């Protein structure tokens, strides 16, 4: 076994895992290893804030399917990453969070930047490797990289800073990757029989189809059945939008066509989706989930089978291999639904056309508060309506685009207007739902796929949380396009104050900052948009800057202050007060 230092063992194990990019901010805790990143072929991209680094690692791995790697200084550098690692967890991204820790000889004495770093990430990682002896550096490093892939989520590699030093004899472990299969024969046979007897089967194409590169297999199964395919919540890139059987996304601000069609299902094939609770809640005042339907759920993680929804058959398998195994079992068989293929195709086309028409006509929100905002705007600024802006952006999207969206009212409404032709194109904060997600994530995505146009969406509140990473784009030549919806309030949460708290606005207003000027001062380009007809040309110009001149451009779009349906209608209720002091607050 060759002699080396633990730093060398750590770096060589990353090399064995083909790591060439790490996001983070330097620190003394890992400087001995950092010193040899360059000769190892590893580029450490210094960011502005470590949360941005972990989001970048998430975006990087969501586009490429490779590991996203983050590193920071022990204590505060590491705690800055927690929010973003949680987002990566819910996106199932193979992010490896490297957390150098205080030295073993001082731990527990309350020294500088000392923290117990494993509990911080306990809930947001699939595996935590703690290097408990310098001789085991390569072993734990390798295991963190293996488990991030096999467990489909972030892992943490915790390294006491004194363990980078010394002399060890070690063989660098080679990566182990799982060879996944279609799932058990019995469950596949049972599922095929259910499908064969289904009258109105519907497929939900989920994140597993994206991550498993299984779109073609999903198409094959869908075409054999002539079944509608709906995207699971925020996985709008899991089926090509141009396909006649694509019916749009379920969930918050999703497609009414998708919801109406799945409501008719007698058999649902949930392919690569955990059927997360938020993603199947009633929307548009429709309780569309087909409670009497038989559900076939396919997930690579057995723990997701039947967790949220009652299922009839659970298949623990790879989305692509399972879809193919089902298609093979259906080959040459006459299916009950064959007889109605044409009429079902017509139903699908009709529902899709009705939803498109509704979207085209749905220019602005029509609740009393929004109407007041619209009226006020008509005599003051004359800014465009968010829905119209989103439609114009949709029309101006370049081919092969990657889009990330933030958390906010306009970003959520965007769900209806974001359609994709290929997987690994749409990145949202998933179930974690943190503001400040979209911009750093698209920077990581762009780093992994520089040949693809990259666009982030954010509201003015969320933008301000994350805009400092504009400097990362400028400093390190990672050109992206950032769309900022400027409506001068924390709209999404304010909507709850409109609906439930009698418009008693607390902490909801944002005063008007000049985000274009701020962006320019960070070295980026900026376009300010105040009229609808400027939206499309502004996006196109910004994409031209990104693709042909390697320039980051912020497209700041002023919008009316109207607000679409709120996020958590399901979880809020009208206030009740018992104390005299608060009696009017109902
Ligand atoms: C980190 C974080 N803080 C707070 C929230 C709660 N929250 C959800 S949406 C929202 C408002 C977002 O405002 P903005 O970005 O301006 O978008 P808008 O809703 O106005 O379109 C807030 C505060 C959150 N989701 N994440
Ligand atoms: Mg806002």
XYZ file of C-alpha atoms and ligand atoms in Angstrom:
613
model
C 0.000 0.000 0.000
C 1.458 3.365 -0.970
C 2.473 5.853 1.687
C 0.696 9.228 1.613
C -0.769 11.888 3.873
C -4.486 11.802 4.741
C -4.861 14.999 2.668
C -3.478 13.112 -0.310
C -5.758 10.135 0.398
C -8.768 12.471 0.570
C -7.910 14.238 -2.679
C -6.995 11.021 -4.517
C -10.306 9.434 -3.521
C -12.132 12.439 -4.987
C -10.041 12.027 -8.152
C -11.105 8.355 -8.290
C -14.704 9.648 -8.191
C -13.970 12.006 -11.091
C -14.444 15.166 -9.049
C -13.198 18.179 -10.980
C -15.338 20.968 -9.488
C -16.015 21.915 -5.870
C -18.058 24.883 -4.659
C -17.171 26.608 -1.390
C -15.147 29.181 0.456
C -11.600 28.538 1.559
C -10.620 28.057 5.184
C -7.627 27.079 7.263
C -9.332 23.856 8.338
C -8.711 22.141 5.004
C -5.902 24.208 3.553
C -3.451 21.325 3.511
C -5.739 19.375 1.165
C -6.779 22.473 -0.812
C -3.136 23.112 -1.610
C -3.080 20.054 -3.920
C -6.521 20.503 -5.548
C -4.954 22.099 -8.616
C -2.422 19.381 -9.465
C -5.218 16.862 -8.823
C -7.348 18.573 -11.503
C -9.878 19.938 -9.038
C -11.178 23.476 -9.389
C -12.495 25.049 -6.175
C -14.969 27.756 -7.175
C -15.069 30.403 -4.461
C -18.584 31.720 -3.912
C -19.919 34.712 -1.977
C -21.862 32.786 0.691
C -21.649 29.061 1.478
C -25.416 28.594 1.102
C -24.871 29.549 -2.522
C -22.115 26.931 -2.812
C -24.363 24.107 -1.659
C -27.178 25.218 -3.986
C -24.648 25.335 -6.816
C -23.558 21.780 -6.008
C -27.231 20.765 -6.076
C -27.811 22.421 -9.471
C -24.584 20.923 -10.792
C -25.637 17.401 -9.882
C -29.246 17.826 -10.988
C -28.097 18.666 -14.517
C -25.214 16.263 -14.824
C -26.253 13.311 -12.681
C -22.759 13.550 -11.192
C -21.757 14.383 -7.630
C -22.049 17.987 -6.564
C -19.346 18.754 -4.021
C -19.290 21.508 -1.376
C -16.667 22.482 1.188
C -16.307 25.235 3.787
C -14.610 26.333 6.956
C -15.559 24.457 10.118
C -18.296 26.018 12.245
C -19.913 29.010 10.490
C -18.840 28.092 6.962
C -20.451 24.724 7.436
C -23.608 25.895 9.219
C -24.189 28.329 6.335
C -24.796 25.290 4.114
C -27.561 23.580 6.077
C -30.513 25.181 4.244
C -29.158 24.311 0.831
C -28.248 20.736 1.734
C -31.831 20.278 2.930
C -33.041 21.459 -0.488
C -30.683 18.983 -2.169
C -32.044 16.228 0.071
C -35.593 16.757 -1.169
C -34.329 16.946 -4.751
C -32.527 13.580 -4.299
C -29.271 15.154 -5.449
C -26.019 13.255 -4.908
C -24.333 16.161 -3.143
C -21.305 15.446 -0.970
C -21.035 18.000 1.825
C -17.470 18.042 3.101
C -17.343 19.436 6.621
C -13.896 19.928 8.119
C -14.350 20.086 11.908
C -12.470 21.447 14.945
C -9.364 19.483 15.894
C -9.860 16.365 18.023
C -7.550 17.614 20.782
C -9.647 20.752 21.361
C -13.145 19.439 20.675
C -15.515 20.090 23.601
C -13.477 22.938 25.091
C -15.373 25.705 23.317
C -12.579 26.672 20.986
C -12.657 28.769 17.837
C -15.401 27.883 15.333
C -16.191 24.760 17.256
C -19.462 22.976 16.630
C -20.847 19.507 16.641
C -21.396 19.279 12.916
C -23.046 15.898 12.504
C -26.380 16.802 14.183
C -26.683 19.859 11.904
C -27.083 17.660 8.839
C -28.572 14.577 10.425
C -32.040 15.072 8.964
C -30.869 16.249 5.576
C -28.384 13.574 4.575
C -28.636 9.940 3.576
C -25.325 9.068 5.207
C -22.816 10.779 7.490
C -19.226 9.620 7.386
C -17.071 10.776 10.282
C -13.366 10.238 9.824
C -12.503 8.832 13.245
C -8.852 8.114 12.452
C -6.539 9.600 9.831
C -5.829 6.120 8.447
C -9.520 5.807 7.479
C -9.660 9.043 5.416
C -9.890 7.353 2.004
C -12.376 4.757 3.223
C -14.878 7.308 4.557
C -14.380 9.629 1.620
C -15.094 6.804 -0.815
C -18.139 5.688 1.140
C -19.637 9.191 1.108
C -19.288 9.338 -2.663
C -20.713 5.825 -3.103
C -23.665 6.385 -0.794
C -24.633 9.734 -2.337
C -25.262 7.773 -5.542
C -26.732 4.576 -4.135
C -28.986 6.346 -1.614
C -29.833 9.159 -4.067
C -29.199 12.127 -1.827
C -26.653 14.219 0.034
C -24.014 12.699 2.269
C -21.739 14.400 4.761
C -18.038 13.780 5.135
C -16.948 15.141 8.508
C -13.194 15.478 8.991
C -11.475 16.718 12.177
C -8.992 19.260 10.911
C -5.962 17.634 12.529
C -6.702 14.402 10.656
C -5.597 15.896 7.325
C -2.002 15.583 8.588
C 0.235 12.553 9.183
C 1.471 9.532 7.318
C -0.684 6.582 6.297
C -0.454 3.568 4.011
C -3.612 3.097 1.989
C -5.037 1.890 -1.316
C -7.467 4.373 -2.833
C -10.907 2.693 -2.975
C -12.495 2.497 -6.402
C -16.095 3.739 -6.702
C -18.943 1.237 -6.306
C -22.023 2.032 -8.367
C -25.300 0.158 -8.141
C -26.576 -1.716 -11.144
C -30.280 -1.117 -10.658
C -33.013 -3.352 -12.031
C -36.740 -3.303 -12.790
C -37.968 -4.665 -9.444
C -39.492 -7.941 -8.316
C -41.155 -10.336 -10.768
C -44.302 -10.799 -8.680
C -45.016 -7.111 -8.319
C -44.323 -6.480 -12.013
C -46.668 -9.353 -13.031
C -49.376 -8.066 -10.729
C -48.990 -4.521 -12.043
C -49.157 -5.704 -15.672
C -52.438 -7.511 -14.967
C -53.900 -4.420 -13.334
C -52.881 -2.297 -16.301
C -54.255 -4.836 -18.781
C -57.667 -4.550 -17.146
C -57.644 -0.773 -16.687
C -60.291 1.298 -18.451
C -58.661 4.691 -17.980
C -55.004 4.354 -16.947
C -53.033 7.513 -16.204
C -49.269 7.762 -15.756
C -47.627 10.177 -13.311
C -44.076 10.795 -14.483
C -41.942 11.821 -11.523
C -38.456 12.861 -10.556
C -37.300 9.251 -10.792
C -37.945 9.389 -14.543
C -35.699 12.455 -14.776
C -32.955 11.100 -12.534
C -33.144 7.614 -14.011
C -32.931 9.003 -17.581
C -36.112 7.063 -18.244
C -38.170 9.393 -20.438
C -37.984 7.082 -23.471
C -39.143 4.101 -21.423
C -41.986 6.201 -20.025
C -42.989 7.261 -23.548
C -42.976 3.628 -24.695
C -45.333 2.570 -21.909
C -47.535 5.644 -22.348
C -47.870 5.095 -26.091
C -48.732 1.425 -25.672
C -51.576 2.438 -23.367
C -52.570 5.688 -25.065
C -52.637 7.023 -21.518
C -52.423 10.636 -20.394
C -49.077 11.445 -18.764
C -49.013 14.064 -16.030
C -45.865 15.430 -14.393
C -45.513 15.109 -10.644
C -45.259 18.424 -8.787
C -42.283 20.501 -9.968
C -41.030 17.790 -12.299
C -42.332 19.500 -15.442
C -39.308 18.157 -17.332
C -40.232 14.504 -16.782
C -42.126 14.180 -20.085
C -41.755 16.137 -23.365
C -44.347 18.899 -23.510
C -44.721 18.531 -27.278
C -45.939 14.929 -26.933
C -49.674 14.579 -27.553
C -50.042 12.566 -24.348
C -48.356 15.171 -22.117
C -51.007 16.798 -19.963
C -49.001 19.047 -17.629
C -48.073 19.111 -13.973
C -50.115 18.184 -10.918
C -49.932 20.238 -7.759
C -49.865 23.880 -6.760
C -50.614 26.147 -9.731
C -50.474 23.099 -11.989
C -52.491 22.073 -15.040
C -56.258 21.743 -14.771
C -56.110 19.323 -17.707
C -53.764 17.051 -15.748
C -56.010 17.209 -12.704
C -59.245 16.571 -14.585
C -57.728 13.623 -16.413
C -56.233 11.936 -13.380
C -59.561 12.373 -11.617
C -61.000 9.944 -14.200
C -58.338 7.275 -13.652
C -59.218 3.781 -12.484
C -55.532 2.804 -12.489
C -52.676 5.236 -11.792
C -49.112 4.284 -12.678
C -46.935 6.452 -10.426
C -43.565 6.106 -12.129
C -40.606 7.352 -10.106
C -42.556 9.458 -7.653
C -42.980 9.364 -3.901
C -46.389 11.041 -4.340
C -45.337 13.728 -1.867
C -48.220 15.098 0.231
C -47.928 18.707 -0.956
C -47.871 17.643 -4.604
C -51.263 15.985 -4.578
C -53.317 18.476 -2.530
C -56.544 19.900 -4.010
C -55.841 22.784 -6.402
C -57.972 25.271 -8.306
C -60.662 24.203 -5.815
C -60.572 20.696 -7.282
C -60.057 17.610 -5.145
C -58.788 15.650 -8.096
C -56.985 12.710 -6.481
C -58.780 9.512 -7.626
C -59.281 7.913 -4.220
C -60.952 4.806 -5.649
C -58.325 4.164 -8.300
C -55.831 1.328 -8.019
C -52.351 2.739 -7.646
C -49.205 1.111 -8.966
C -46.225 2.911 -7.473
C -42.692 2.467 -8.770
C -39.830 3.951 -6.775
C -36.142 3.138 -6.458
C -36.460 3.705 -2.703
C -38.623 1.028 -1.110
C -39.420 3.310 1.825
C -41.484 5.555 -0.453
C -43.837 2.744 -1.519
C -47.247 3.351 0.013
C -45.868 6.004 2.372
C -48.225 8.835 1.446
C -50.991 7.253 -0.625
C -52.587 3.853 -0.330
C -51.280 1.695 -3.137
C -52.345 -1.570 -4.721
C -48.927 -2.661 -5.981
C -45.510 -1.297 -5.023
C -42.530 -1.956 -7.255
C -39.089 -1.224 -5.894
C -37.151 -0.616 -9.070
C -35.500 1.728 -11.477
C -38.087 3.823 -13.341
C -36.754 3.007 -16.808
C -36.174 -0.683 -16.264
C -39.564 -1.073 -14.558
C -41.407 0.787 -17.326
C -39.711 -1.432 -19.913
C -40.507 -4.570 -17.931
C -44.172 -3.523 -17.873
C -44.182 -2.709 -21.603
C -42.709 -6.143 -22.322
C -45.361 -7.850 -20.229
C -48.090 -5.978 -22.125
C -46.705 -6.791 -25.554
C -48.999 -8.962 -27.635
C -51.755 -8.695 -25.040
C -55.130 -7.137 -25.717
C -55.758 -4.503 -23.103
C -59.176 -3.385 -21.943
C -58.239 0.215 -22.730
C -57.305 -0.622 -26.359
C -60.985 -0.376 -27.293
C -61.192 3.253 -26.183
C -57.834 4.539 -27.386
C -59.331 7.050 -29.831
C -61.973 8.416 -27.503
C -59.426 8.774 -24.699
C -57.082 10.608 -27.058
C -59.941 12.952 -27.869
C -60.727 13.531 -24.184
C -57.075 14.349 -23.601
C -56.892 16.763 -26.522
C -60.114 18.468 -25.407
C -58.957 18.935 -21.810
C -55.593 20.278 -22.939
C -57.187 22.708 -25.374
C -59.631 23.912 -22.713
C -56.788 24.564 -20.262
C -54.692 26.409 -22.848
C -57.662 28.569 -23.698
C -58.291 29.274 -20.040
C -54.630 30.206 -19.547
C -54.695 32.469 -22.593
C -57.723 34.272 -21.234
C -56.498 34.327 -17.631
C -54.674 37.617 -17.925
C -54.896 38.694 -14.321
C -56.181 37.486 -10.948
C -59.794 38.317 -10.159
C -60.117 38.177 -6.375
C -61.135 41.513 -4.770
C -57.627 42.362 -3.500
C -55.998 41.672 -6.849
C -58.656 43.694 -8.646
C -57.875 46.653 -6.403
C -54.185 46.271 -7.164
C -54.898 46.031 -10.872
C -57.063 49.134 -10.733
C -54.468 51.097 -8.782
C -51.782 50.036 -11.247
C -53.903 51.110 -14.197
C -53.822 54.708 -13.006
C -50.227 54.704 -11.746
C -47.395 52.607 -13.147
C -49.160 50.531 -15.777
C -46.878 47.583 -15.083
C -47.729 44.269 -16.761
C -49.716 41.481 -15.062
C -47.590 38.568 -13.803
C -49.506 35.959 -15.805
C -48.983 37.865 -19.026
C -45.310 38.275 -18.215
C -44.977 34.536 -17.604
C -46.659 33.756 -20.924
C -44.311 36.123 -22.775
C -41.288 34.548 -21.071
C -42.562 31.104 -22.037
C -42.842 32.181 -25.674
C -39.315 33.629 -25.672
C -37.621 30.578 -24.075
C -34.627 29.343 -26.078
C -34.286 25.716 -27.103
C -32.656 23.335 -24.618
C -33.177 25.825 -21.819
C -32.599 25.091 -18.130
C -34.855 27.012 -15.740
C -34.746 27.246 -11.973
C -37.591 28.761 -9.984
C -37.690 30.240 -6.506
C -40.407 30.291 -3.883
C -42.907 33.089 -4.211
C -46.293 33.910 -5.639
C -45.233 34.716 -9.194
C -42.730 31.852 -9.235
C -45.474 29.450 -8.214
C -47.882 30.729 -10.839
C -45.025 30.104 -13.312
C -45.677 26.374 -12.884
C -48.450 26.601 -15.484
C -46.175 28.247 -18.025
C -43.019 26.142 -17.784
C -42.832 23.340 -20.291
C -39.806 21.322 -21.333
C -38.736 18.956 -24.050
C -36.032 17.104 -22.199
C -35.194 15.995 -18.666
C -32.712 17.704 -16.332
C -34.070 21.091 -17.398
C -36.206 22.322 -14.498
C -34.985 22.922 -10.964
C -37.199 24.055 -8.128
C -36.725 24.005 -4.384
C -39.005 20.968 -4.158
C -40.501 20.157 -0.766
C -37.988 22.272 1.128
C -39.364 25.450 -0.439
C -36.677 27.909 0.541
C -36.561 31.436 -0.832
C -33.126 32.170 -2.276
C -32.847 28.814 -4.045
C -33.132 29.545 -7.746
C -30.214 31.792 -8.607
C -27.298 29.883 -7.048
C -28.822 26.612 -8.285
C -28.836 27.790 -11.896
C -25.210 28.922 -11.517
C -24.261 25.354 -10.538
C -26.341 23.988 -13.415
C -24.617 26.312 -15.880
C -21.221 25.214 -14.606
C -22.162 21.607 -15.387
C -23.730 22.396 -18.781
C -22.132 25.573 -20.177
C -23.563 24.844 -23.619
C -27.162 25.171 -22.406
C -28.983 28.481 -21.811
C -29.612 28.970 -18.088
C -32.404 31.107 -16.615
C -33.454 31.630 -13.018
C -36.728 33.131 -11.801
C -37.050 34.902 -8.441
C -39.326 37.431 -6.769
C -37.790 40.622 -5.407
C -37.729 39.220 -1.855
C -36.045 35.945 -2.755
C -33.739 37.696 -5.201
C -32.309 39.915 -2.497
C -31.484 36.807 -0.457
C -29.377 35.359 -3.224
C -28.265 38.150 -5.583
C -24.785 38.426 -4.082
C -23.851 35.364 -6.130
C -23.966 37.638 -9.179
C -20.358 38.275 -8.191
C -19.598 34.559 -8.500
C -20.948 34.621 -12.076
C -18.851 37.648 -12.952
C -15.663 36.592 -11.176
C -15.640 33.054 -12.505
C -17.144 33.444 -15.967
C -20.344 31.519 -15.356
C -22.838 33.529 -17.424
C -26.519 33.111 -16.580
C -29.747 35.065 -16.983
C -31.681 36.024 -13.861
C -35.293 37.146 -14.144
C -36.486 39.171 -11.150
C -40.211 39.784 -10.671
C -40.344 43.128 -8.947
C -43.716 43.592 -7.223
C -42.467 45.347 -4.092
C -43.805 42.877 -1.585
C -43.305 39.420 -0.109
C -46.320 38.493 -2.166
C -46.758 34.794 -1.455
C -47.027 35.207 2.307
C -48.874 38.501 2.055
C -51.585 36.638 0.185
C -52.348 34.774 3.425
C -52.837 38.112 5.180
C -55.285 39.047 2.438
C -57.223 35.795 2.645
C -57.101 35.033 6.368
C -56.064 38.144 8.318
C -58.332 40.844 6.942
C -55.479 42.565 5.128
C -53.583 43.333 8.321
C -50.212 43.467 6.652
C -47.291 42.717 8.937
C -43.767 42.684 7.499
C -45.118 42.217 3.987
C -43.937 45.314 2.137
C -40.643 45.694 0.296
C -39.506 49.173 -0.556
C -38.316 49.826 -4.053
C -34.670 49.028 -4.705
C -33.035 49.449 -8.075
C -31.972 45.862 -8.681
C -30.628 46.684 -12.124
C -28.248 49.238 -10.648
C -27.205 46.792 -7.927
C -26.512 44.122 -10.549
C -24.459 46.538 -12.633
C -22.425 47.522 -9.617
C -21.563 43.832 -9.179
C -20.266 43.763 -12.756
C -23.268 42.204 -14.491
C -25.510 43.557 -17.220
C -29.097 44.532 -16.467
C -32.320 45.277 -18.318
C -35.261 46.984 -16.613
C -38.667 46.069 -17.986
C -41.849 48.000 -17.225
C -44.020 47.104 -20.235
C -45.371 43.788 -21.471
C -44.019 44.173 -24.983
C -40.491 44.529 -23.613
C -40.531 41.154 -21.825
C -39.778 38.788 -24.733
C -37.126 40.996 -26.378
C -35.423 41.526 -22.985
C -35.169 37.792 -22.340
C -33.865 37.160 -25.852
C -31.270 39.899 -25.507
C -30.118 38.531 -22.149
C -29.825 35.012 -23.587
C -27.780 36.389 -26.475
C -25.449 38.034 -23.946
C -25.172 34.771 -22.023
C -24.559 32.466 -24.972
C -22.597 34.705 -27.325
C -20.818 37.160 -25.056
C -20.482 35.153 -21.794
C -22.290 37.864 -19.866
C -24.582 37.521 -16.895
C -27.665 39.702 -17.206
C -30.399 40.488 -14.711
C -33.814 41.081 -16.279
C -35.748 43.083 -13.720
C -39.453 43.019 -14.571
C -41.817 45.316 -12.711
C -45.200 43.654 -12.216
C -48.538 44.548 -10.695
C -49.077 43.592 -7.061
C -51.938 41.193 -7.721
C -51.585 37.780 -6.092
C -52.541 34.273 -7.216
C -53.889 31.488 -5.008
C -51.806 30.975 -1.825
C -49.504 28.048 -1.059
C -50.892 26.812 2.178
C -54.619 27.213 1.869
C -54.680 23.708 3.306
C -52.924 24.664 6.518
C -54.398 28.047 7.493
C -57.682 28.919 9.163
C -59.432 32.124 10.175
C -57.987 33.515 13.408
C -59.700 33.007 16.780
C -58.854 35.368 19.707
C -59.943 34.963 23.329
C -58.108 37.852 24.986
C -59.955 41.195 25.062
C -56.794 42.964 23.925
C -56.811 41.110 20.605
C -60.562 40.853 20.054
C -60.480 42.882 16.835
C -57.810 40.686 15.298
C -60.138 38.196 13.695
C -35.844 31.104 3.413
C -37.305 31.382 3.430
N -37.797 32.371 4.185
C -39.116 32.633 4.193
C -39.981 31.891 3.453
C -41.475 32.199 3.470
N -41.877 32.744 2.165
C -42.381 31.982 1.195
S -42.742 32.836 -0.185
C -42.267 34.285 0.522
C -42.413 35.571 -0.229
C -41.547 35.669 -1.436
O -41.555 36.998 -1.915
P -40.912 37.380 -3.301
O -39.642 36.660 -3.482
O -40.873 38.853 -3.408
O -41.920 36.769 -4.375
P -43.477 37.121 -4.594
O -44.243 36.228 -3.673
O -43.662 38.565 -4.265
O -43.750 36.800 -6.017
C -41.793 34.071 1.815
C -41.293 35.119 2.707
C -39.419 30.844 2.689
N -40.162 30.052 1.930
N -38.085 30.646 2.683
Mg -42.193 40.117 -4.415
